[in-house]
Coordinates of C-alpha atoms in Angstrom, one line a residue:
M817 CA 32.8 -32.5 151.5
L818 CA 35.1 -35.5 151.2
K819 CA 32.4 -37.5 149.5
K820 CA 31.9 -34.7 146.9
T821 CA 35.7 -34.5 146.4
L822 CA 36.0 -38.2 145.8
T823 CA 33.0 -38.1 143.4
A824 CA 34.6 -35.3 141.4
I825 CA 37.9 -37.2 141.2
A826 CA 36.1 -40.3 140.0
L827 CA 34.2 -38.4 137.4
A828 CA 37.4 -36.7 136.2
A829 CA 39.2 -40.0 136.0
A830 CA 36.3 -41.5 134.0
A831 CA 36.5 -38.6 131.6
L832 CA 40.2 -39.0 131.2
G833 CA 39.7 -42.7 130.6
A834 CA 37.1 -42.1 128.0
N835 CA 39.3 -39.6 126.1
A836 CA 42.2 -42.0 126.3
A837 CA 40.0 -44.8 124.9
D838 CA 38.7 -42.7 122.0
A839 CA 41.8 -41.5 120.2
V840 CA 40.6 -39.8 117.1
L841 CA 42.3 -40.7 113.8
K842 CA 41.3 -38.6 110.8
V843 CA 42.1 -40.2 107.4
A844 CA 41.6 -38.9 103.9
A845 CA 40.6 -41.3 101.2
T846 CA 39.1 -41.6 97.8
A847 CA 35.7 -43.3 97.8
V848 CA 36.4 -46.6 96.1
P849 CA 38.0 -48.8 97.2
H850 CA 39.9 -46.9 99.9
A851 CA 37.1 -45.5 102.0
E852 CA 35.2 -48.8 101.7
I853 CA 38.2 -50.7 103.1
L854 CA 38.6 -48.1 105.9
N855 CA 35.0 -48.4 106.8
F856 CA 35.4 -52.2 107.0
V857 CA 38.1 -51.9 109.7
K858 CA 36.4 -49.0 111.5
P859 CA 34.5 -51.3 114.0
Q860 CA 37.7 -53.2 114.9
L861 CA 39.5 -50.0 115.5
K862 CA 36.6 -48.7 117.7
A863 CA 37.0 -51.8 119.8
E864 CA 40.7 -51.0 120.2
G865 CA 40.0 -47.4 121.3
V866 CA 40.5 -45.6 118.0
D867 CA 37.7 -43.4 116.5
L868 CA 38.5 -43.6 112.8
Q869 CA 37.0 -40.6 111.0
I870 CA 37.1 -40.9 107.2
K871 CA 37.1 -37.9 105.0
E872 CA 36.4 -38.6 101.3
F873 CA 38.0 -36.7 98.4
S874 CA 37.5 -37.0 94.7
D875 CA 40.9 -35.8 93.6
Y876 CA 44.6 -36.5 94.3
V877 CA 45.8 -33.1 95.5
Q878 CA 43.6 -32.2 98.4
P879 CA 44.1 -35.4 100.4
N880 CA 47.9 -34.7 100.5
M881 CA 47.6 -31.0 101.3
A882 CA 45.1 -31.7 104.1
V883 CA 47.7 -34.0 105.8
E884 CA 50.6 -31.6 105.1
D885 CA 48.6 -28.8 106.7
K886 CA 47.8 -30.9 109.7
Q887 CA 44.1 -30.8 109.1
L888 CA 44.1 -34.6 108.9
D889 CA 46.3 -37.3 110.3
A890 CA 46.9 -39.6 107.3
N891 CA 45.6 -40.5 103.9
F892 CA 45.0 -43.6 101.8
F893 CA 44.6 -43.2 98.1
Q894 CA 48.0 -43.1 96.3
H895 CA 51.1 -45.1 95.3
Q896 CA 54.7 -44.4 96.0
P897 CA 55.6 -43.0 92.6
Y898 CA 52.8 -40.4 92.9
L899 CA 53.9 -39.5 96.5
D900 CA 57.5 -39.1 95.4
S901 CA 56.4 -36.8 92.6
F902 CA 54.1 -34.8 94.8
N903 CA 56.7 -34.3 97.5
K904 CA 59.2 -33.1 94.9
D905 CA 56.8 -30.7 93.1
R906 CA 55.0 -29.3 96.2
K907 CA 57.9 -29.4 98.7
T908 CA 55.7 -31.4 101.1
H909 CA 56.8 -33.5 104.0
L910 CA 54.8 -36.7 103.5
A911 CA 56.0 -40.3 103.9
T912 CA 54.7 -43.9 103.7
V913 CA 54.0 -45.1 107.2
P914 CA 55.8 -48.3 108.4
D915 CA 54.2 -51.4 106.8
G916 CA 52.1 -49.0 104.8
K917 CA 51.4 -51.1 101.7
V918 CA 47.7 -52.2 101.4
H919 CA 46.7 -53.2 97.8
V920 CA 47.3 -52.8 94.1
E921 CA 44.7 -51.5 91.7
P922 CA 45.8 -52.9 88.3
F923 CA 45.7 -49.9 85.8
G924 CA 43.6 -50.5 82.7
A925 CA 42.8 -49.2 79.2
Y926 CA 39.1 -48.7 78.3
S927 CA 37.1 -47.8 75.2
S928 CA 33.5 -47.2 74.3
K929 CA 34.3 -47.4 70.6
I930 CA 36.3 -50.5 70.1
K931 CA 36.2 -54.0 71.6
N932 CA 39.6 -55.2 70.6
L933 CA 43.0 -53.5 70.6
K934 CA 43.7 -54.5 67.0
D935 CA 40.8 -52.2 66.0
L936 CA 42.5 -49.1 67.3
A937 CA 42.9 -46.9 64.3
D938 CA 45.9 -44.9 63.2
G939 CA 45.8 -41.4 64.6
A940 CA 43.5 -42.4 67.5
T941 CA 43.1 -40.1 70.5
V942 CA 44.3 -41.7 73.7
A943 CA 43.4 -40.0 77.1
I944 CA 45.9 -40.4 79.9
P945 CA 46.1 -38.9 83.5
N946 CA 47.8 -35.5 83.6
D947 CA 49.9 -36.0 86.7
P948 CA 53.5 -37.2 86.2
S949 CA 53.3 -40.6 87.9
N950 CA 50.0 -41.8 86.6
G951 CA 50.6 -40.3 83.1
G952 CA 53.9 -42.2 83.1
R953 CA 52.1 -45.3 84.3
A954 CA 49.7 -45.1 81.3
L955 CA 52.5 -44.6 78.8
I956 CA 54.4 -47.6 80.3
L957 CA 51.3 -49.8 79.9
L958 CA 50.9 -48.6 76.2
A959 CA 54.6 -49.4 75.6
K960 CA 54.1 -52.9 77.0
Q961 CA 51.4 -53.4 74.4
G962 CA 53.8 -52.5 71.7
L963 CA 51.8 -49.3 70.8
I964 CA 54.7 -46.9 71.5
E965 CA 58.3 -47.0 72.4
L966 CA 59.8 -44.9 75.2
K967 CA 63.2 -43.2 75.4
D968 CA 64.0 -44.8 78.8
P969 CA 62.0 -48.0 79.4
K970 CA 63.1 -48.1 83.1
S971 CA 61.7 -44.6 84.0
L972 CA 58.5 -44.6 86.0
T973 CA 57.6 -41.0 85.0
P974 CA 57.8 -40.7 81.2
T975 CA 55.8 -38.0 79.4
P976 CA 54.4 -37.9 75.9
L977 CA 57.7 -36.0 75.0
D978 CA 59.6 -39.3 75.8
V979 CA 57.8 -41.3 73.1
V980 CA 60.4 -42.1 70.5
K981 CA 58.3 -44.4 68.3
N982 CA 54.6 -44.0 67.7
P983 CA 53.8 -46.1 64.6
K984 CA 50.1 -45.5 64.9
K985 CA 50.6 -41.8 65.3
L986 CA 48.5 -41.8 68.5
K987 CA 47.4 -38.4 69.8
F988 CA 47.6 -38.1 73.6
K989 CA 45.1 -36.1 75.6
E990 CA 46.1 -35.4 79.2
L991 CA 43.2 -35.0 81.6
E992 CA 42.8 -35.0 85.4
A993 CA 42.4 -38.6 86.5
P994 CA 38.8 -38.2 87.9
L995 CA 37.6 -37.0 84.5
L996 CA 38.9 -39.9 82.4
P997 CA 35.8 -42.1 82.6
R998 CA 33.6 -39.2 81.4
A999 CA 36.0 -38.7 78.5
L1000 CA 35.3 -42.2 77.0
A1001 CA 32.7 -40.9 74.6
D1002 CA 35.1 -38.3 73.2
V1003 CA 38.3 -40.4 72.8
D1004 CA 39.2 -43.7 71.3
L1005 CA 41.0 -45.1 74.3
A1006 CA 41.4 -44.0 77.9
L1007 CA 43.9 -45.2 80.5
I1008 CA 42.0 -45.0 83.8
N1009 CA 42.9 -45.5 87.5
T1010 CA 41.0 -48.5 88.8
N1011 CA 39.4 -46.5 91.7
Y1012 CA 37.8 -44.2 89.1
A1013 CA 36.9 -47.0 86.8
I1014 CA 35.0 -48.8 89.6
E1015 CA 33.2 -45.6 90.5
A1016 CA 32.1 -45.3 86.9
K1017 CA 30.7 -48.9 87.0
L1018 CA 33.5 -50.3 84.8
N1019 CA 34.7 -53.8 85.7
P1020 CA 38.5 -53.8 85.2
T1021 CA 38.8 -57.5 84.8
K1022 CA 36.0 -57.6 82.2
D1023 CA 35.8 -54.2 80.5
A1024 CA 39.5 -53.3 80.2
L1025 CA 41.0 -54.0 76.8
F1026 CA 44.3 -54.5 78.6
I1027 CA 45.4 -54.2 82.2
E1028 CA 48.6 -54.3 84.3
G1029 CA 49.8 -57.6 85.6
A1030 CA 50.6 -58.6 89.2
D1031 CA 54.1 -57.1 88.8
S1032 CA 52.8 -53.6 89.1
P1033 CA 55.1 -51.4 91.3
Y1034 CA 52.1 -49.1 92.1
T1035 CA 51.0 -50.4 95.5
N1036 CA 48.6 -48.2 97.3
I1037 CA 49.9 -47.0 100.6
V1038 CA 48.9 -45.2 103.8
V1039 CA 50.7 -41.8 104.1
A1040 CA 51.3 -39.3 107.0
R1041 CA 53.6 -36.4 107.7
T1042 CA 57.1 -37.5 108.4
D1043 CA 56.7 -36.3 112.0
R1044 CA 53.6 -38.5 112.4
A1045 CA 54.5 -41.6 110.5
Q1046 CA 55.5 -43.5 113.6
D1047 CA 52.3 -42.6 115.5
P1048 CA 51.0 -45.5 117.6
T1049 CA 47.4 -44.8 116.5
I1050 CA 48.4 -45.0 112.8
A1051 CA 50.3 -48.3 113.7
K1052 CA 47.0 -49.6 115.0
L1053 CA 45.3 -48.7 111.7
M1054 CA 48.0 -50.6 109.7
K1055 CA 47.6 -53.7 111.9
A1056 CA 43.8 -53.6 111.3
L1057 CA 44.3 -53.2 107.5
H1058 CA 46.7 -56.2 107.4
T1059 CA 44.4 -58.9 108.7
P1060 CA 43.1 -62.0 106.9
E1061 CA 39.6 -60.6 107.2
V1062 CA 40.6 -57.5 105.2
K1063 CA 42.4 -59.6 102.6
K1064 CA 39.2 -61.7 102.2
F1065 CA 37.0 -58.6 102.0
I1066 CA 39.2 -57.2 99.2
Q1067 CA 39.2 -60.4 97.3
D1068 CA 35.4 -61.1 97.6
K1069 CA 34.3 -57.5 97.0
Y1070 CA 36.5 -56.5 94.1
K1071 CA 37.1 -59.9 92.4
G1072 CA 40.6 -59.1 91.0
A1073 CA 40.0 -55.4 90.3
V1074 CA 41.8 -54.7 93.6
V1075 CA 44.6 -57.1 94.8
P1076 CA 45.9 -57.3 98.4
A1077 CA 49.6 -56.4 98.8
F1078 CA 50.2 -57.9 102.2

């Protein structure tokens, strides 16, 4: 009887040890480059006792709502201006985790109709994202090219209504960010988030007519609910994402289309 009891205790202890060693961390991400970067660190986290489970999304709303609703633990797809706008509009409780910055995806302008910006005709149709932060980001980039002038040059969330000078009489078409690459045949110019540009086989450093510089404030971050932001398992994820190996992976794989921010 004693032997059976000791065996049962040993098996229970082993089971508890296995559970402790395999803490599950569920993270939402868009496919490129976020899920690719997470998959790169997955083996390292496994060795540290974290089972990283990556759930891919193709939009910018569901990954936040899944974290807000506690279906997932964290997400990796957005920048701070988008998060701030989302929290304000949706009354959500999401926050950047400590040391949450990972990379910048320089935002670019693409066209299937012109090869040079000087060839952009008067009255051209320009597609931009329809969410406040990325739509504003597109307008800021257009303003930096001298194509338009904005009411408040310091605002990160201008809308087409804030355009005070538009010498070329550009027409703005607001679309959901994932649809922008597909709209290239129907518009003269499209401002596209780099993750969707890469998915569409566009090379931002070669195909973009113009692109953001290294001074972009739109660093991509890891986000969790405010009550989970300090979670030790998420801290392990950030430590894994901030290694020299990850920096080299980003530099080698994306060749300037994605830039490490750590």
